[in-house]
């Protein structure tokens, strides 16, 4: 009952906040601000329109690997006793639980996918969609945020160009949060060099303080991102990403539904050490433990 009252209180505060923002946006100062900065991200004329195929499949792989990363990360943090152990073939003293091995393995796949995405992004010229090219992106991002908060949302034209808030969010995910997650994860792994110089480059305590909150940032971003995809024209949005066309039909939604099924299968796979042990045996010896 207490949680229901708390939820109702949050909804009420958010609803009141919408009216406060609407009232502020009706003032002359903010009306002029929105007229000058409508929320669009400044765009290079050379930036191609549309969503290329490589964005679609790397987007799916990124989401799929993130699901597995989150699942294995929570297993590593909450598992009191490992269901199996992996031992390296090259370094015999290097040993870890199968949950940790799976987490590191999926991290590597996610990182490779990200490198391929960034490389193709710059090769194709589509980098201008998510990399700011003008300082005006910041007032436009504020404008877009105010419009979202007022529920009078900015015009969504993802096939042509993202709004400024989307651009800054995608830039932060790709070029800030992802490197932090990769570097701190490497620092916390058993593969990080033991030399004194390496230890001074990034302390173990700082890596721990950054790594898990970064994952929570990813989760918050995904929830917000998926929520906006579904509330700003779900069929068109999914078709631009997965259907390769800026039109309203069910192709993109069907592909998205299939990817969700694969994510559910992957989530269940990541729970079972007997299944994780099969690919883990390719790189080392595996010993199952009785719980």
CSV table of C-alpha atoms in Angstrom, one decimal:
chain,number,residue,atom,x,y,z
A,1,UNK,CA,0.0,0.0,0.0
A,2,UNK,CA,2.8,2.4,0.9
A,3,UNK,CA,4.4,1.8,-2.5
A,4,UNK,CA,1.2,2.6,-4.3
A,5,UNK,CA,0.9,5.9,-2.4
A,6,UNK,CA,4.5,6.7,-3.3
A,7,UNK,CA,3.9,5.9,-6.9
A,8,UNK,CA,0.7,8.1,-6.9
A,9,UNK,CA,2.8,10.9,-5.3
A,10,UNK,CA,5.4,10.7,-8.0
A,11,UNK,CA,2.8,10.8,-10.8
A,12,UNK,CA,1.1,13.8,-9.1
A,13,UNK,CA,4.4,15.7,-8.8
A,14,UNK,CA,5.3,14.9,-12.5
A,15,UNK,CA,1.8,16.0,-13.6
A,16,UNK,CA,2.1,19.3,-11.7
A,17,UNK,CA,5.6,19.7,-13.2
A,18,UNK,CA,4.1,19.5,-16.7
A,19,UNK,CA,1.8,22.4,-15.9
A,20,UNK,CA,4.7,24.4,-14.4
A,21,UNK,CA,6.8,24.0,-17.5
A,22,UNK,CA,3.9,24.8,-19.8
A,23,UNK,CA,3.3,28.0,-17.8
A,24,UNK,CA,7.0,28.9,-18.1
A,25,UNK,CA,7.0,28.3,-21.9
A,26,UNK,CA,4.1,30.7,-22.3
A,27,UNK,CA,6.2,33.6,-21.1
A,28,UNK,CA,7.6,36.0,-23.6
A,29,UNK,CA,11.2,35.1,-22.8
A,30,UNK,CA,10.9,31.4,-23.3
A,31,UNK,CA,8.6,31.8,-26.3
A,32,UNK,CA,11.4,33.8,-28.0
A,33,UNK,CA,13.9,31.2,-26.8
A,34,UNK,CA,12.0,28.4,-28.5
A,35,UNK,CA,11.5,30.4,-31.6
A,36,UNK,CA,15.3,31.0,-31.9
A,37,UNK,CA,16.2,27.4,-30.8
A,38,UNK,CA,13.5,25.0,-32.0
A,39,UNK,CA,15.4,22.0,-30.8
A,40,UNK,CA,17.0,20.7,-34.0
A,41,UNK,CA,20.6,19.6,-34.0
A,42,UNK,CA,22.8,21.7,-36.3
A,43,UNK,CA,23.5,19.5,-39.3
A,44,UNK,CA,26.3,19.4,-41.9
A,45,UNK,CA,25.0,19.6,-45.4
A,46,UNK,CA,27.2,16.6,-46.4
A,47,UNK,CA,25.5,14.3,-43.8
A,48,UNK,CA,23.5,11.6,-45.7
A,49,UNK,CA,19.8,11.1,-44.8
A,50,UNK,CA,18.4,7.8,-43.8
A,51,UNK,CA,19.4,4.9,-41.6
A,52,UNK,CA,21.9,2.6,-43.4
A,53,UNK,CA,21.8,-1.1,-42.9
A,54,UNK,CA,24.9,-1.3,-40.8
A,55,UNK,CA,23.2,1.0,-38.2
A,56,UNK,CA,20.2,-1.4,-38.0
A,57,UNK,CA,22.2,-4.6,-37.4
A,58,UNK,CA,24.8,-3.0,-35.1
A,59,UNK,CA,21.9,-1.4,-33.2
A,60,UNK,CA,20.3,-4.8,-32.6
A,61,UNK,CA,23.6,-6.5,-31.6
A,62,UNK,CA,24.3,-3.6,-29.2
A,63,UNK,CA,20.9,-4.1,-27.6
A,64,UNK,CA,21.3,-7.9,-27.5
A,65,UNK,CA,24.8,-7.7,-25.9
A,66,UNK,CA,23.7,-5.1,-23.4
A,67,UNK,CA,20.9,-7.4,-22.2
A,68,UNK,CA,23.4,-10.2,-21.6
A,69,UNK,CA,25.9,-7.8,-20.0
A,70,UNK,CA,23.3,-6.6,-17.5
A,71,UNK,CA,22.2,-10.1,-16.8
A,72,UNK,CA,25.7,-11.5,-16.2
A,73,UNK,CA,26.7,-8.4,-14.3
A,74,UNK,CA,23.9,-8.9,-11.7
A,75,UNK,CA,24.8,-12.5,-11.5
A,76,UNK,CA,28.4,-11.6,-10.7
A,77,UNK,CA,27.3,-9.1,-8.0
A,78,UNK,CA,24.7,-11.3,-6.4
A,79,UNK,CA,26.0,-14.9,-6.8
A,80,UNK,CA,27.2,-16.3,-3.5
A,81,UNK,CA,28.6,-19.5,-4.9
A,82,UNK,CA,29.6,-20.1,-8.4
A,83,UNK,CA,27.9,-22.9,-10.4
A,84,UNK,CA,31.1,-23.5,-12.3
A,85,UNK,CA,34.7,-22.4,-12.7
A,86,UNK,CA,36.7,-21.5,-15.8
A,87,UNK,CA,40.5,-21.8,-15.9
A,88,UNK,CA,42.7,-20.4,-18.6
A,89,UNK,CA,44.6,-22.7,-20.8
A,90,UNK,CA,47.5,-20.2,-21.1
A,91,UNK,CA,47.7,-18.9,-17.5
A,92,UNK,CA,46.8,-21.7,-15.1
A,93,UNK,CA,46.4,-19.4,-12.1
A,94,UNK,CA,43.8,-17.4,-13.9
A,95,UNK,CA,40.4,-18.7,-12.7
A,96,UNK,CA,37.0,-17.2,-12.5
A,97,UNK,CA,33.3,-18.1,-12.2
A,98,UNK,CA,31.4,-19.0,-15.4
A,99,UNK,CA,29.2,-16.0,-14.7
A,100,UNK,CA,32.2,-13.7,-14.8
A,101,UNK,CA,33.6,-15.4,-17.8
A,102,UNK,CA,30.3,-14.9,-19.6
A,103,UNK,CA,30.3,-11.2,-18.6
A,104,UNK,CA,33.8,-10.7,-20.0
A,105,UNK,CA,33.1,-12.6,-23.1
A,106,UNK,CA,29.9,-10.6,-23.9
A,107,UNK,CA,31.8,-7.4,-23.1
A,108,UNK,CA,34.3,-8.3,-25.8
A,109,UNK,CA,31.6,-9.0,-28.3
A,110,UNK,CA,29.9,-5.7,-27.4
A,111,UNK,CA,33.1,-3.8,-27.8
A,112,UNK,CA,33.9,-5.3,-31.2
A,113,UNK,CA,30.4,-4.4,-32.4
A,114,UNK,CA,30.9,-0.9,-31.1
A,115,UNK,CA,34.2,-0.5,-32.9
A,116,UNK,CA,32.7,-1.7,-36.1
A,117,UNK,CA,29.8,0.7,-35.7
A,118,UNK,CA,32.0,3.7,-35.1
A,119,UNK,CA,34.3,2.8,-38.0
A,120,UNK,CA,31.4,2.5,-40.4
A,121,UNK,CA,29.8,5.6,-39.0
A,122,UNK,CA,32.9,7.7,-40.1
A,123,UNK,CA,33.5,5.8,-43.3
A,124,UNK,CA,29.9,6.4,-44.5
A,125,UNK,CA,29.7,10.0,-43.4
A,126,UNK,CA,26.8,9.4,-41.0
A,127,UNK,CA,28.9,10.5,-38.0
A,128,UNK,CA,27.3,14.0,-38.3
A,129,UNK,CA,24.1,12.5,-37.1
A,130,UNK,CA,25.4,11.9,-33.5
A,131,UNK,CA,28.5,14.1,-33.3
A,132,UNK,CA,27.8,17.8,-32.5
A,133,UNK,CA,29.1,20.2,-35.1
A,134,UNK,CA,28.1,23.5,-33.5
A,135,UNK,CA,27.8,25.0,-30.0
A,136,UNK,CA,24.2,25.7,-30.8
A,137,UNK,CA,23.5,22.1,-30.0
A,138,UNK,CA,23.3,23.0,-26.3
A,139,UNK,CA,20.6,25.6,-26.3
A,140,UNK,CA,18.7,23.5,-28.8
A,141,UNK,CA,19.0,20.5,-26.5
A,142,UNK,CA,17.6,22.6,-23.6
A,143,UNK,CA,14.8,23.6,-25.9
A,144,UNK,CA,14.0,20.0,-26.8
A,145,UNK,CA,14.2,19.0,-23.1
A,146,UNK,CA,11.6,21.7,-22.2
A,147,UNK,CA,9.3,20.6,-25.0
A,148,UNK,CA,9.5,17.0,-23.8
A,149,UNK,CA,8.8,18.1,-20.2
A,150,UNK,CA,5.8,20.0,-21.3
A,151,UNK,CA,4.5,17.0,-23.3
A,152,UNK,CA,4.4,19.2,-26.4
A,153,UNK,CA,7.2,17.2,-27.9
A,154,UNK,CA,9.5,18.4,-30.6
A,155,UNK,CA,9.0,17.3,-34.2
A,156,UNK,CA,10.5,13.9,-34.7
A,157,UNK,CA,12.4,13.5,-38.0
A,158,UNK,CA,14.8,10.7,-37.2
A,159,UNK,CA,15.1,9.6,-40.8
A,160,UNK,CA,16.6,13.0,-41.7
A,161,UNK,CA,18.1,14.3,-38.5
A,162,UNK,CA,18.0,13.9,-34.7
A,163,UNK,CA,17.0,16.7,-32.4
A,164,UNK,CA,19.7,18.2,-30.3
A,165,UNK,CA,18.9,16.3,-27.1
A,166,UNK,CA,18.9,13.0,-28.9
A,167,UNK,CA,22.2,13.9,-30.6
A,168,UNK,CA,23.9,14.7,-27.2
A,169,UNK,CA,22.5,11.6,-25.6
A,170,UNK,CA,23.7,9.3,-28.4
A,171,UNK,CA,27.1,11.0,-28.4
A,172,UNK,CA,27.4,10.5,-24.7
A,173,UNK,CA,26.5,6.8,-25.0
A,174,UNK,CA,28.8,6.1,-27.8
A,175,UNK,CA,31.8,8.2,-27.1
A,176,UNK,CA,31.7,8.8,-23.3
A,177,UNK,CA,29.8,6.1,-21.4
A,178,UNK,CA,30.9,3.2,-23.6
A,179,UNK,CA,34.7,3.9,-23.3
A,180,UNK,CA,34.3,4.4,-19.5
A,181,UNK,CA,32.5,1.0,-19.2
A,182,UNK,CA,35.2,-0.7,-21.4
A,183,UNK,CA,38.2,0.8,-19.6
A,184,UNK,CA,36.9,0.3,-16.1
A,185,UNK,CA,35.7,-3.2,-16.9
A,186,UNK,CA,39.2,-4.1,-18.2
A,187,UNK,CA,40.7,-2.6,-15.1
A,188,UNK,CA,38.6,-4.8,-12.8
A,189,UNK,CA,39.2,-8.0,-14.8
A,190,UNK,CA,42.0,-10.5,-14.1
A,191,UNK,CA,43.4,-9.6,-17.6
A,192,UNK,CA,44.6,-6.2,-16.4
A,193,UNK,CA,48.4,-6.0,-16.2
A,194,UNK,CA,49.8,-6.3,-12.7
A,195,UNK,CA,52.7,-3.9,-13.1
A,196,UNK,CA,53.0,-0.9,-10.8
A,197,UNK,CA,52.7,1.6,-13.6
A,198,UNK,CA,49.5,0.0,-14.8
A,199,UNK,CA,48.1,0.0,-11.3
A,200,UNK,CA,48.8,3.8,-11.0
A,201,UNK,CA,47.1,4.6,-14.3
A,202,UNK,CA,43.7,3.7,-12.9
A,203,UNK,CA,43.0,2.7,-9.3
A,204,UNK,CA,40.9,-0.3,-8.5
A,205,UNK,CA,38.7,1.7,-6.2
A,206,UNK,CA,38.0,4.4,-8.9
A,207,UNK,CA,37.2,1.7,-11.5
A,208,UNK,CA,34.6,0.2,-9.1
A,209,UNK,CA,33.0,3.6,-8.4
A,210,UNK,CA,32.6,4.2,-12.1
A,211,UNK,CA,31.8,0.8,-13.6
A,212,UNK,CA,28.5,-0.1,-12.0
A,213,UNK,CA,27.0,3.4,-12.1
A,214,UNK,CA,27.9,3.5,-15.8
A,215,UNK,CA,25.8,0.3,-16.3
A,216,UNK,CA,22.9,2.0,-14.4
A,217,UNK,CA,23.2,4.9,-16.8
A,218,UNK,CA,22.9,2.6,-19.7
A,219,UNK,CA,19.8,1.0,-18.2
A,220,UNK,CA,18.2,4.5,-17.6
A,221,UNK,CA,19.1,5.5,-21.2
A,222,UNK,CA,17.5,2.3,-22.7
A,223,UNK,CA,14.3,2.7,-20.7
A,224,UNK,CA,14.0,6.4,-21.8
A,225,UNK,CA,15.0,5.6,-25.3
A,226,UNK,CA,12.5,2.7,-25.8
A,227,UNK,CA,9.8,4.7,-24.1
A,228,UNK,CA,10.2,7.6,-26.5
A,229,UNK,CA,10.4,5.3,-29.5
A,230,UNK,CA,7.0,3.8,-28.5
A,231,UNK,CA,5.3,7.2,-27.7
A,232,UNK,CA,6.5,9.3,-30.7
A,233,UNK,CA,5.3,7.1,-33.5
A,234,UNK,CA,6.2,3.5,-32.8
A,235,UNK,CA,5.6,2.0,-36.3
A,236,UNK,CA,7.5,4.8,-38.1
A,237,UNK,CA,10.3,4.8,-35.6
A,238,UNK,CA,10.8,1.0,-35.7
A,239,UNK,CA,10.5,0.9,-39.5
A,240,UNK,CA,13.2,3.6,-39.9
A,241,UNK,CA,15.6,1.6,-37.7
A,242,UNK,CA,14.7,-2.0,-38.7
A,243,UNK,CA,12.7,-1.7,-42.0
A,244,UNK,CA,15.0,0.7,-43.8
A,245,UNK,CA,12.3,3.1,-44.9
A,246,UNK,CA,10.7,6.3,-43.6
A,247,UNK,CA,7.1,5.0,-43.8
A,248,UNK,CA,4.5,3.6,-41.5
A,249,UNK,CA,4.1,-0.2,-41.8
A,250,UNK,CA,4.6,-3.3,-39.7
A,251,UNK,CA,7.9,-4.5,-41.1
A,252,UNK,CA,10.1,-2.8,-38.6
A,253,UNK,CA,7.8,-3.8,-35.7
A,254,UNK,CA,8.0,-7.4,-36.8
A,255,UNK,CA,11.8,-7.3,-36.9
A,256,UNK,CA,11.8,-5.6,-33.5
A,257,UNK,CA,9.5,-8.3,-32.1
A,258,UNK,CA,11.9,-11.0,-33.4
A,259,UNK,CA,14.8,-9.3,-31.7
A,260,UNK,CA,13.0,-9.2,-28.4
A,261,UNK,CA,12.4,-12.9,-28.6
A,262,UNK,CA,16.2,-13.4,-29.2
A,263,UNK,CA,16.9,-11.2,-26.2
A,264,UNK,CA,14.6,-13.3,-24.0
A,265,UNK,CA,16.3,-16.5,-25.2
A,266,UNK,CA,19.7,-14.9,-24.5
A,267,UNK,CA,18.6,-13.8,-21.0
A,268,UNK,CA,17.6,-17.3,-20.1
A,269,UNK,CA,20.8,-18.7,-21.6
A,270,UNK,CA,22.9,-16.4,-19.4
A,271,UNK,CA,21.2,-18.0,-16.3
A,272,UNK,CA,22.5,-21.5,-17.0
A,273,UNK,CA,26.1,-22.4,-16.3
A,274,UNK,CA,25.8,-25.7,-18.1
A,275,UNK,CA,25.1,-23.7,-21.3
A,276,UNK,CA,27.7,-21.1,-20.6
A,277,UNK,CA,30.3,-23.8,-20.0
A,278,UNK,CA,30.1,-25.0,-23.6
A,279,UNK,CA,31.6,-21.9,-25.2
A,280,UNK,CA,33.8,-21.3,-22.2
A,281,UNK,CA,35.5,-24.7,-22.8
A,282,UNK,CA,36.8,-23.3,-26.1
A,283,UNK,CA,39.2,-21.0,-24.3
A,284,UNK,CA,39.9,-22.9,-21.1
A,285,UNK,CA,39.0,-25.8,-18.9
A,286,UNK,CA,35.6,-25.8,-17.2
A,287,UNK,CA,34.6,-27.5,-14.0
A,288,UNK,CA,31.0,-27.6,-12.9
A,289,UNK,CA,30.3,-27.3,-9.1
A,290,UNK,CA,27.4,-28.7,-7.2
A,291,UNK,CA,25.4,-26.0,-5.4
